[in-house]
PDB file of C-alpha atoms in Angstrom:
ATOM      1  CA  UNK F1152     -33.786   7.262  24.031  1.00 95.00           C
ATOM      2  CA  UNK F1153     -37.244   7.746  22.776  1.00 98.00           C
ATOM      3  CA  UNK F1154     -39.300   4.496  21.716  1.00 98.00           C
ATOM      4  CA  UNK F1155     -41.891   4.971  19.321  1.00 97.00           C
ATOM      5  CA  UNK F1156     -44.593   2.026  19.301  1.00 97.00           C
ATOM      6  CA  UNK F1157     -45.168   1.063  15.594  1.00 97.00           C
ATOM      7  CA  UNK F1158     -47.601  -0.611  14.342  1.00 95.00           C
ATOM      8  CA  UNK F1159     -50.482  -0.518  11.206  1.00 94.00           C
ATOM      9  CA  UNK F1160     -49.384  -0.672   7.608  1.00 94.00           C
ATOM     10  CA  UNK F1161     -46.500   0.849   6.086  1.00 97.00           C
ATOM     11  CA  UNK F1162     -48.589   4.801   6.066  1.00 97.00           C
ATOM     12  CA  UNK F1163     -48.800   4.516   9.769  1.00 97.00           C
ATOM     13  CA  UNK F1164     -45.499   3.263  10.390  1.00 98.00           C
ATOM     14  CA  UNK F1165     -43.910   6.607   8.394  1.00 98.00           C
ATOM     15  CA  UNK F1166     -45.800   8.429  10.869  1.00 98.00           C
ATOM     16  CA  UNK F1167     -44.848   6.873  13.969  1.00 98.00           C
ATOM     17  CA  UNK F1168     -41.168   6.840  12.658  1.00 98.00           C
ATOM     18  CA  UNK F1169     -41.581  10.293  12.010  1.00 98.00           C
ATOM     19  CA  UNK F1170     -42.990  11.964  15.260  1.00 98.00           C
ATOM     20  CA  UNK F1171     -40.474   9.949  17.285  1.00 98.00           C
ATOM     21  CA  UNK F1172     -37.303  10.668  15.416  1.00 98.00           C
ATOM     22  CA  UNK F1173     -37.550  14.309  15.330  1.00 98.00           C
ATOM     23  CA  UNK F1174     -38.792  13.621  19.571  1.00 98.00           C
ATOM     24  CA  UNK F1175     -34.967  12.036  19.058  1.00 98.00           C
ATOM     25  CA  UNK F1176     -33.655  14.833  17.474  1.00 98.00           C
ATOM     26  CA  UNK F1177     -34.538  17.635  19.680  1.00 97.00           C
ATOM     27  CA  UNK F1178     -33.425  15.807  22.096  1.00 98.00           C
ATOM     28  CA  UNK F1179     -29.913  15.010  20.581  1.00 98.00           C
ATOM     29  CA  UNK F1180     -30.637  11.144  21.992  1.00 98.00           C
ATOM     30  CA  UNK F1181     -31.258   8.006  19.955  1.00 97.00           C
ATOM     31  CA  UNK F1182     -34.364   6.715  18.418  1.00 98.00           C
ATOM     32  CA  UNK F1183     -35.323   2.752  19.164  1.00 98.00           C
ATOM     33  CA  UNK F1184     -38.155   0.983  17.077  1.00 97.00           C
ATOM     34  CA  UNK F1185     -41.624  -1.099  19.301  1.00 97.00           C
ATOM     35  CA  UNK F1186     -41.434  -3.379  17.184  1.00 95.00           C
ATOM     36  CA  UNK F1187     -43.867  -6.022  19.440  1.00 94.00           C
ATOM     37  CA  UNK F1188     -47.052  -5.448  17.999  1.00 92.00           C
ATOM     38  CA  UNK F1189     -45.868  -7.898  15.186  1.00 92.00           C
ATOM     39  CA  UNK F1190     -44.786 -10.226  17.118  1.00 89.00           C
ATOM     40  CA  UNK F1191     -48.922 -11.850  15.936  1.00 84.00           C
ATOM     41  CA  UNK F1192     -50.015 -12.439  13.260  1.00 82.00           C
ATOM     42  CA  UNK F1193     -50.542  -9.347  11.774  1.00 78.00           C
ATOM     43  CA  UNK F1194     -52.436  -8.062   8.097  1.00 75.00           C
ATOM     44  CA  UNK F1195     -48.940  -5.559   7.559  1.00 88.00           C
ATOM     45  CA  UNK F1196     -45.009  -6.217   7.891  1.00 92.00           C
ATOM     46  CA  UNK F1197     -42.613  -4.153   9.230  1.00 95.00           C
ATOM     47  CA  UNK F1198     -41.739  -1.579   6.114  1.00 96.00           C
ATOM     48  CA  UNK F1199     -39.514   0.338   7.605  1.00 97.00           C
ATOM     49  CA  UNK F1200     -35.885  -1.395   6.712  1.00 96.00           C
ATOM     50  CA  UNK F1201     -36.716  -0.187   3.653  1.00 97.00           C
ATOM     51  CA  UNK F1202     -35.771   3.338   4.106  1.00 98.00           C
ATOM     52  CA  UNK F1203     -32.760   5.007   4.952  1.00 98.00           C
ATOM     53  CA  UNK F1204     -32.697   5.316   8.939  1.00 97.00           C
ATOM     54  CA  UNK F1205     -30.511   3.984  12.044  1.00 95.00           C
ATOM     55  CA  UNK F1206     -32.641   3.091  14.738  1.00 96.00           C
ATOM     56  CA  UNK F1207     -30.673   1.775  17.741  1.00 96.00           C
ATOM     57  CA  UNK F1208     -31.907  -2.288  19.881  1.00 94.00           C
ATOM     58  CA  UNK F1209     -35.210  -0.651  21.863  1.00 93.00           C
ATOM     59  CA  UNK F1210     -34.244  -0.918  26.218  1.00 90.00           C
ATOM     60  CA  UNK F1211     -36.439  -0.518  28.846  1.00 88.00           C
ATOM     61  CA  UNK F1212     -39.771  -0.630  26.697  1.00 92.00           C
ATOM     62  CA  UNK F1213     -42.692  -0.013  29.368  1.00 88.00           C
ATOM     63  CA  UNK F1214     -45.017  -3.090  29.749  1.00 77.00           C
ATOM     64  CA  UNK F1215     -47.251  -4.582  27.211  1.00 71.00           C
ATOM     65  CA  UNK F1216     -49.681  -6.998  26.108  1.00 64.00           C
ATOM     66  CA  UNK F1217     -46.919  -7.974  23.507  1.00 57.00           C
ATOM     67  CA  UNK F1218     -45.173  -9.664  25.794  1.00 57.00           C
ATOM     68  CA  UNK F1219     -47.210 -12.523  27.175  1.00 57.00           C
ATOM     69  CA  UNK F1220     -48.779 -12.713  30.635  1.00 54.00           C
ATOM     70  CA  UNK F1221     -45.337 -13.370  32.463  1.00 48.00           C
ATOM     71  CA  UNK F1222     -43.456 -10.923  31.231  1.00 57.00           C
ATOM     72  CA  UNK F1223     -46.350  -8.269  31.755  1.00 51.00           C
ATOM     73  CA  UNK F1224     -46.358  -9.079  35.134  1.00 50.00           C
ATOM     74  CA  UNK F1225     -42.614  -9.050  35.897  1.00 51.00           C
ATOM     75  CA  UNK F1226     -42.528  -5.495  34.323  1.00 51.00           C
ATOM     76  CA  UNK F1227     -45.267  -3.809  36.333  1.00 47.00           C
ATOM     77  CA  UNK F1228     -44.146  -5.497  39.835  1.00 48.00           C
ATOM     78  CA  UNK F1229     -40.573  -3.953  39.419  1.00 54.00           C
ATOM     79  CA  UNK F1230     -42.396  -0.340  37.876  1.00 55.00           C
ATOM     80  CA  UNK F1231     -39.907  -0.541  35.210  1.00 58.00           C
ATOM     81  CA  UNK F1232     -39.597   1.179  31.708  1.00 70.00           C
ATOM     82  CA  UNK F1233     -39.843   4.286  29.962  1.00 89.00           C
ATOM     83  CA  UNK F1234     -42.843   6.751  30.365  1.00 95.00           C
ATOM     84  CA  UNK F1235     -45.433   7.017  28.433  1.00 96.00           C
ATOM     85  CA  UNK F1236     -47.099   9.352  26.566  1.00 97.00           C
ATOM     86  CA  UNK F1237     -50.253   8.479  24.818  1.00 97.00           C
ATOM     87  CA  UNK F1238     -52.055  10.794  21.866  1.00 97.00           C
ATOM     88  CA  UNK F1239     -54.456  12.581  23.072  1.00 96.00           C
ATOM     89  CA  UNK F1240     -56.293  13.293  20.022  1.00 94.00           C
ATOM     90  CA  UNK F1241     -56.665  12.431  15.967  1.00 95.00           C
ATOM     91  CA  UNK F1242     -55.303  15.862  15.760  1.00 96.00           C
ATOM     92  CA  UNK F1243     -52.087  17.928  16.692  1.00 98.00           C
ATOM     93  CA  UNK F1244     -51.399  17.020  20.273  1.00 98.00           C
ATOM     94  CA  UNK F1245     -49.916  19.989  21.523  1.00 97.00           C
ATOM     95  CA  UNK F1246     -48.910  17.830  24.763  1.00 98.00           C
ATOM     96  CA  UNK F1247     -46.203  16.303  22.338  1.00 98.00           C
ATOM     97  CA  UNK F1248     -44.119  19.654  22.454  1.00 97.00           C
ATOM     98  CA  UNK F1249     -43.338  19.271  26.233  1.00 97.00           C
ATOM     99  CA  UNK F1250     -41.913  15.408  26.022  1.00 98.00           C
ATOM    100  CA  UNK F1251     -38.218  15.109  27.630  1.00 96.00           C
ATOM    101  CA  UNK F1252     -36.347  12.395  27.058  1.00 96.00           C
ATOM    102  CA  UNK F1253     -37.106   9.188  27.907  1.00 96.00           C
ATOM    103  CA  UNK F1254     -40.536   9.100  26.382  1.00 97.00           C
ATOM    104  CA  UNK F1255     -42.055   6.422  24.984  1.00 98.00           C
ATOM    105  CA  UNK F1256     -45.235   7.522  22.258  1.00 98.00           C
ATOM    106  CA  UNK F1257     -48.335   5.382  21.339  1.00 98.00           C
ATOM    107  CA  UNK F1258     -50.249   6.766  18.720  1.00 98.00           C
ATOM    108  CA  UNK F1259     -50.761   7.534  15.222  1.00 98.00           C
ATOM    109  CA  UNK F1260     -48.891  11.202  14.668  1.00 98.00           C
ATOM    110  CA  UNK F1261     -50.552  11.361  11.311  1.00 98.00           C
ATOM    111  CA  UNK F1262     -49.670  15.564  10.836  1.00 98.00           C
ATOM    112  CA  UNK F1263     -46.375  17.483   9.141  1.00 98.00           C
ATOM    113  CA  UNK F1264     -46.479  19.710  12.251  1.00 98.00           C
ATOM    114  CA  UNK F1265     -44.618  17.308  14.616  1.00 98.00           C
ATOM    115  CA  UNK F1266     -41.763  16.905  12.139  1.00 98.00           C
ATOM    116  CA  UNK F1267     -41.834  20.148   9.854  1.00 97.00           C
ATOM    117  CA  UNK F1268     -39.213  21.227  11.229  1.00 96.00           C
ATOM    118  CA  UNK F1269     -36.752  18.995  11.193  1.00 98.00           C
ATOM    119  CA  UNK F1270     -38.368  17.842   7.106  1.00 98.00           C
ATOM    120  CA  UNK F1271     -34.551  17.425   5.764  1.00 97.00           C
ATOM    121  CA  UNK F1272     -33.395  14.885   7.929  1.00 98.00           C
ATOM    122  CA  UNK F1273     -37.270  12.782   7.417  1.00 98.00           C
ATOM    123  CA  UNK F1274     -36.178  12.985   3.885  1.00 98.00           C
ATOM    124  CA  UNK F1275     -32.925  12.154   4.115  1.00 98.00           C
ATOM    125  CA  UNK F1276     -34.425   9.210   6.793  1.00 98.00           C
ATOM    126  CA  UNK F1277     -36.728   8.464   4.633  1.00 98.00           C
ATOM    127  CA  UNK F1278     -35.237   7.872   1.266  1.00 98.00           C
ATOM    128  CA  UNK F1279     -35.671   4.214   0.203  1.00 98.00           C
ATOM    129  CA  UNK F1280     -32.587   2.276  -0.177  1.00 98.00           C
ATOM    130  CA  UNK F1281     -33.521  -1.087  -1.936  1.00 97.00           C
ATOM    131  CA  UNK F1282     -32.658  -0.490  -5.302  1.00 98.00           C
ATOM    132  CA  UNK F1283     -35.599  -1.343  -8.029  1.00 97.00           C
ATOM    133  CA  UNK F1284     -36.074  -4.188  -9.707  1.00 96.00           C
ATOM    134  CA  UNK F1285     -36.391  -4.088 -13.100  1.00 97.00           C
ATOM    135  CA  UNK F1286     -39.911  -3.837 -13.730  1.00 97.00           C
ATOM    136  CA  UNK F1287     -40.059  -0.786 -11.387  1.00 98.00           C
ATOM    137  CA  UNK F1288     -36.649   0.870 -12.477  1.00 98.00           C
ATOM    138  CA  UNK F1289     -38.226   0.767 -16.255  1.00 98.00           C
ATOM    139  CA  UNK F1290     -41.880   2.875 -14.702  1.00 98.00           C
ATOM    140  CA  UNK F1291     -38.929   5.131 -13.170  1.00 98.00           C
ATOM    141  CA  UNK F1292     -37.910   5.757 -16.326  1.00 98.00           C
ATOM    142  CA  UNK F1293     -40.934   6.309 -18.208  1.00 97.00           C
ATOM    143  CA  UNK F1294     -42.601   8.952 -15.377  1.00 98.00           C
ATOM    144  CA  UNK F1295     -39.526  10.848 -15.687  1.00 97.00           C
ATOM    145  CA  UNK F1296     -40.031  11.003 -19.079  1.00 97.00           C
ATOM    146  CA  UNK F1297     -43.768  12.842 -19.192  1.00 97.00           C
ATOM    147  CA  UNK F1298     -45.672  15.063 -16.670  1.00 98.00           C
ATOM    148  CA  UNK F1299     -47.156  11.970 -14.339  1.00 98.00           C
ATOM    149  CA  UNK F1300     -49.490  12.105 -11.863  1.00 98.00           C
ATOM    150  CA  UNK F1301     -49.987   9.781  -9.513  1.00 98.00           C
ATOM    151  CA  UNK F1302     -53.788   8.330  -8.534  1.00 98.00           C
ATOM    152  CA  UNK F1303     -54.427   5.934  -5.914  1.00 97.00           C
ATOM    153  CA  UNK F1304     -57.663   4.690  -4.804  1.00 96.00           C
ATOM    154  CA  UNK F1305     -57.651   3.180  -1.461  1.00 85.00           C
ATOM    155  CA  UNK F1306     -60.075   0.017  -1.520  1.00 75.00           C
ATOM    156  CA  UNK F1307     -58.927  -3.306   0.462  1.00 64.00           C
ATOM    157  CA  UNK F1308     -59.680  -3.808   3.725  1.00 64.00           C
ATOM    158  CA  UNK F1309     -61.496  -0.128   3.211  1.00 64.00           C
ATOM    159  CA  UNK F1310     -63.758  -1.858   1.461  1.00 61.00           C
ATOM    160  CA  UNK F1311     -64.242  -5.917   3.235  1.00 55.00           C
ATOM    161  CA  UNK F1312     -63.939  -4.365   7.005  1.00 60.00           C
ATOM    162  CA  UNK F1313     -66.579  -3.635   7.736  1.00 67.00           C
ATOM    163  CA  UNK F1314     -65.390  -0.638  10.884  1.00 69.00           C
ATOM    164  CA  UNK F1315     -62.736   0.248   8.623  1.00 65.00           C
ATOM    165  CA  UNK F1316     -66.187   1.174   6.157  1.00 72.00           C
ATOM    166  CA  UNK F1317     -67.833   2.737   8.676  1.00 71.00           C
ATOM    167  CA  UNK F1318     -64.594   5.198  10.067  1.00 69.00           C
ATOM    168  CA  UNK F1319     -62.749   5.361   6.327  1.00 79.00           C
ATOM    169  CA  UNK F1320     -65.043   4.318   3.712  1.00 81.00           C
ATOM    170  CA  UNK F1321     -63.568   4.886   0.131  1.00 88.00           C
ATOM    171  CA  UNK F1322     -63.410   8.180  -1.681  1.00 92.00           C
ATOM    172  CA  UNK F1323     -66.129   7.924  -5.435  1.00 92.00           C
ATOM    173  CA  UNK F1324     -65.561   8.004  -8.620  1.00 95.00           C
ATOM    174  CA  UNK F1325     -66.324  11.431  -8.204  1.00 96.00           C
ATOM    175  CA  UNK F1326     -63.342  12.437  -6.486  1.00 97.00           C
ATOM    176  CA  UNK F1327     -61.537  11.252  -8.791  1.00 97.00           C
ATOM    177  CA  UNK F1328     -62.506  12.810 -11.854  1.00 97.00           C
ATOM    178  CA  UNK F1329     -62.449  16.201 -10.376  1.00 97.00           C
ATOM    179  CA  UNK F1330     -59.532  15.939  -9.349  1.00 97.00           C
ATOM    180  CA  UNK F1331     -57.744  14.988 -12.590  1.00 97.00           C
ATOM    181  CA  UNK F1332     -59.413  18.139 -14.824  1.00 96.00           C
ATOM    182  CA  UNK F1333     -58.440  20.108 -11.946  1.00 96.00           C
ATOM    183  CA  UNK F1334     -55.336  18.422 -12.837  1.00 97.00           C
ATOM    184  CA  UNK F1335     -55.800  18.825 -16.616  1.00 95.00           C
ATOM    185  CA  UNK F1336     -55.983  22.389 -16.423  1.00 95.00           C
ATOM    186  CA  UNK F1337     -52.582  23.472 -14.515  1.00 93.00           C
ATOM    187  CA  UNK F1338     -50.863  21.026 -16.036  1.00 94.00           C
ATOM    188  CA  UNK F1339     -50.523  19.925 -20.332  1.00 92.00           C
ATOM    189  CA  UNK F1340     -50.182  16.503 -21.401  1.00 94.00           C
ATOM    190  CA  UNK F1341     -51.392  14.694 -18.502  1.00 96.00           C
ATOM    191  CA  UNK F1342     -50.534  11.604 -17.685  1.00 98.00           C
ATOM    192  CA  UNK F1343     -52.160   9.253 -14.798  1.00 98.00           C
ATOM    193  CA  UNK F1344     -50.402   6.505 -12.784  1.00 98.00           C
ATOM    194  CA  UNK F1345     -53.632   4.663 -11.415  1.00 97.00           C
ATOM    195  CA  UNK F1346     -52.217   3.258  -7.984  1.00 97.00           C
ATOM    196  CA  UNK F1347     -54.235   0.281  -6.253  1.00 94.00           C
ATOM    197  CA  UNK F1348     -54.464  -2.444  -4.134  1.00 90.00           C
ATOM    198  CA  UNK F1349     -57.528  -3.641  -6.939  1.00 91.00           C
ATOM    199  CA  UNK F1350     -56.430  -2.535  -9.463  1.00 90.00           C
ATOM    200  CA  UNK F1351     -58.219  -5.249 -11.096  1.00 92.00           C
ATOM    201  CA  UNK F1352     -61.247  -2.614  -9.934  1.00 93.00           C
ATOM    202  CA  UNK F1353     -59.359   0.039 -11.180  1.00 93.00           C
ATOM    203  CA  UNK F1354     -58.776  -0.950 -14.552  1.00 93.00           C
ATOM    204  CA  UNK F1355     -62.685  -1.109 -15.013  1.00 94.00           C
ATOM    205  CA  UNK F1356     -64.241   1.383 -12.913  1.00 94.00           C
ATOM    206  CA  UNK F1357     -62.074   4.262 -13.532  1.00 94.00           C
ATOM    207  CA  UNK F1358     -62.744   6.166 -16.763  1.00 92.00           C
ATOM    208  CA  UNK F1359     -60.762   9.448 -17.444  1.00 94.00           C
ATOM    209  CA  UNK F1360     -60.455  11.132 -20.262  1.00 94.00           C
ATOM    210  CA  UNK F1361     -57.013  11.278 -20.609  1.00 94.00           C
ATOM    211  CA  UNK F1362     -53.747   8.293 -20.277  1.00 96.00           C
ATOM    212  CA  UNK F1363     -53.784   6.202 -17.243  1.00 96.00           C
ATOM    213  CA  UNK F1364     -51.261   3.961 -16.767  1.00 96.00           C
ATOM    214  CA  UNK F1365     -52.238   0.885 -14.654  1.00 95.00           C
ATOM    215  CA  UNK F1366     -50.217   0.490 -11.674  1.00 96.00           C
ATOM    216  CA  UNK F1367     -50.441  -3.329 -10.155  1.00 91.00           C
ATOM    217  CA  UNK F1368     -47.417  -4.851 -10.785  1.00 94.00           C
ATOM    218  CA  UNK F1369     -45.976  -4.179  -6.570  1.00 95.00           C
ATOM    219  CA  UNK F1370     -47.415  -6.267  -4.094  1.00 91.00           C
ATOM    220  CA  UNK F1371     -48.187  -5.890  -0.029  1.00 88.00           C
ATOM    221  CA  UNK F1372     -43.795  -7.160   0.661  1.00 92.00           C
ATOM    222  CA  UNK F1373     -43.191  -4.934  -2.211  1.00 95.00           C
ATOM    223  CA  UNK F1374     -45.381  -1.884  -1.382  1.00 95.00           C
ATOM    224  CA  UNK F1375     -42.133   0.266  -0.777  1.00 97.00           C
ATOM    225  CA  UNK F1376     -42.443   0.254  -4.375  1.00 98.00           C
ATOM    226  CA  UNK F1377     -45.064   1.879  -5.556  1.00 97.00           C
ATOM    227  CA  UNK F1378     -43.764   4.632  -2.793  1.00 98.00           C
ATOM    228  CA  UNK F1379     -41.474   5.782  -4.672  1.00 98.00           C
ATOM    229  CA  UNK F1380     -43.287   5.627  -8.178  1.00 98.00           C
ATOM    230  CA  UNK F1381     -46.165   7.486  -6.563  1.00 98.00           C
ATOM    231  CA  UNK F1382     -42.859  10.307  -5.262  1.00 98.00           C
ATOM    232  CA  UNK F1383     -41.673  10.581  -8.649  1.00 98.00           C
ATOM    233  CA  UNK F1384     -44.732  11.800 -10.010  1.00 98.00           C
ATOM    234  CA  UNK F1385     -44.771  15.050 -10.787  1.00 98.00           C
ATOM    235  CA  UNK F1386     -47.595  15.615  -8.963  1.00 98.00           C
ATOM    236  CA  UNK F1387     -50.558  13.729  -6.946  1.00 98.00           C
ATOM    237  CA  UNK F1388     -54.327  12.532  -6.557  1.00 98.00           C
ATOM    238  CA  UNK F1389     -54.174  11.198  -3.105  1.00 98.00           C
ATOM    239  CA  UNK F1390     -56.865   8.932  -1.769  1.00 97.00           C
ATOM    240  CA  UNK F1391     -57.916   8.921   1.824  1.00 95.00           C
ATOM    241  CA  UNK F1392     -54.839   6.857   3.208  1.00 95.00           C
ATOM    242  CA  UNK F1393     -51.879   7.582   4.592  1.00 96.00           C
ATOM    243  CA  UNK F1394     -50.341   5.211   2.093  1.00 96.00           C
ATOM    244  CA  UNK F1395     -50.525   8.068  -0.260  1.00 96.00           C
ATOM    245  CA  UNK F1396     -50.174  10.899   1.823  1.00 98.00           C
ATOM    246  CA  UNK F1397     -46.542   9.587   2.024  1.00 98.00           C
ATOM    247  CA  UNK F1398     -46.264   9.631  -2.408  1.00 98.00           C
ATOM    248  CA  UNK F1399     -47.353  12.931  -2.302  1.00 98.00           C
ATOM    249  CA  UNK F1400     -45.021  13.870   0.560  1.00 98.00           C
ATOM    250  CA  UNK F1401     -41.896  12.175  -0.621  1.00 98.00           C
ATOM    251  CA  UNK F1402     -42.266  14.905  -3.346  1.00 98.00           C
ATOM    252  CA  UNK F1403     -39.804  17.194  -2.579  1.00 96.00           C
ATOM    253  CA  UNK F1404     -40.760  19.879  -5.883  1.00 97.00           C
ATOM    254  CA  UNK F1405     -42.712  22.451  -3.923  1.00 95.00           C
ATOM    255  CA  UNK F1406     -44.385  23.832  -7.450  1.00 95.00           C
ATOM    256  CA  UNK F1407     -46.241  19.966  -7.276  1.00 97.00           C
ATOM    257  CA  UNK F1408     -49.658  19.649  -6.977  1.00 97.00           C
ATOM    258  CA  UNK F1409     -51.582  17.868  -4.248  1.00 98.00           C
ATOM    259  CA  UNK F1410     -55.218  17.202  -3.724  1.00 98.00           C
ATOM    260  CA  UNK F1411     -56.836  15.177  -1.532  1.00 98.00           C
ATOM    261  CA  UNK F1412     -60.634  14.534  -0.168  1.00 97.00           C
ATOM    262  CA  UNK F1413     -62.621  17.376   1.919  1.00 96.00           C
ATOM    263  CA  UNK F1414     -63.299  14.602   3.614  1.00 93.00           C
ATOM    264  CA  UNK F1415     -61.133  12.395   5.688  1.00 94.00           C
ATOM    265  CA  UNK F1416     -63.024  10.267   7.570  1.00 91.00           C
ATOM    266  CA  UNK F1417     -66.892   8.114   6.254  1.00 84.00           C
ATOM    267  CA  UNK F1418     -67.361   8.687  10.317  1.00 90.00           C
ATOM    268  CA  UNK F1419     -68.553  12.608  11.151  1.00 90.00           C
ATOM    269  CA  UNK F1420     -67.564  12.084  14.484  1.00 90.00           C
ATOM    270  CA  UNK F1421     -63.677  11.795  12.868  1.00 92.00           C
ATOM    271  CA  UNK F1422     -61.558  13.918  12.512  1.00 93.00           C
ATOM    272  CA  UNK F1423     -57.754  15.324  11.830  1.00 96.00           C
ATOM    273  CA  UNK F1424     -57.331  19.342  10.997  1.00 96.00           C
ATOM    274  CA  UNK F1425     -54.347  18.419  10.917  1.00 97.00           C
ATOM    275  CA  UNK F1426     -53.566  15.908   8.799  1.00 97.00           C
ATOM    276  CA  UNK F1427     -53.039  17.509   5.360  1.00 98.00           C
ATOM    277  CA  UNK F1428     -49.786  20.532   4.844  1.00 97.00           C
ATOM    278  CA  UNK F1429     -51.384  23.983   3.714  1.00 96.00           C
ATOM    279  CA  UNK F1430     -50.097  23.768   0.653  1.00 96.00           C
ATOM    280  CA  UNK F1431     -52.577  20.514  -0.250  1.00 98.00           C
ATOM    281  CA  UNK F1432     -55.569  21.241  -2.572  1.00 98.00           C
ATOM    282  CA  UNK F1433     -59.344  19.539  -1.526  1.00 97.00           C
ATOM    283  CA  UNK F1434     -61.942  18.761  -3.193  1.00 96.00           C
TER     284      UNK F1434
END
């Protein structure tokens, strides 16, 4: 069995799932999800149950502080548990290639390189199986009838949390203006679908010389709906966010244009040279 620790928001959860799933496929074994991080109050919820994934209950997980003191000490004394492998860098970790069965993954694994060779299976796994509600079904129909371009502005904790703001920062409006202008040079009559965790701010501040439709009816509990809407668009302008990364990646059309920010992190000491697929463009 392979297990993978799940933590953070939906975008992070998807990367963690995919790294575990790819490793499990290579060894022909089952995958389990370590969800202990969510036993404590969190800003995010597990969202993977909305996807076409199949896992098995975890067994023999290595010790974790989420177990509580008694269970933690008991496991340490027994010396049991799977062998933990911690991601060694923010970019692609070549040590992953040498991992065997009975491995417990800890990390973020934010690169397509971990699962590119099983991408067809990953796309099947990541089909959203929860039916869309009426509003989202209506918007999906709209998107299918135009040259839809998803545009994602990540604010939320990137703005309110001082630590996250220093590490990640936000893409400025000039980035979105330039990216939208580039897409408009490639396609006729683009319709921008603007997604954000702060839709009121976006509606007030994002001004583009194209038709813009603001998407603000989904919340944190239904963020998978936004992901499905993004993936249904023909082209994508993403933020420095794993959430819109997945919105773009889940569009299987090889002719899509995806534009990403050149700088993924505000902190100059942080870098992931493998975050973007080779075919994506940067501004």
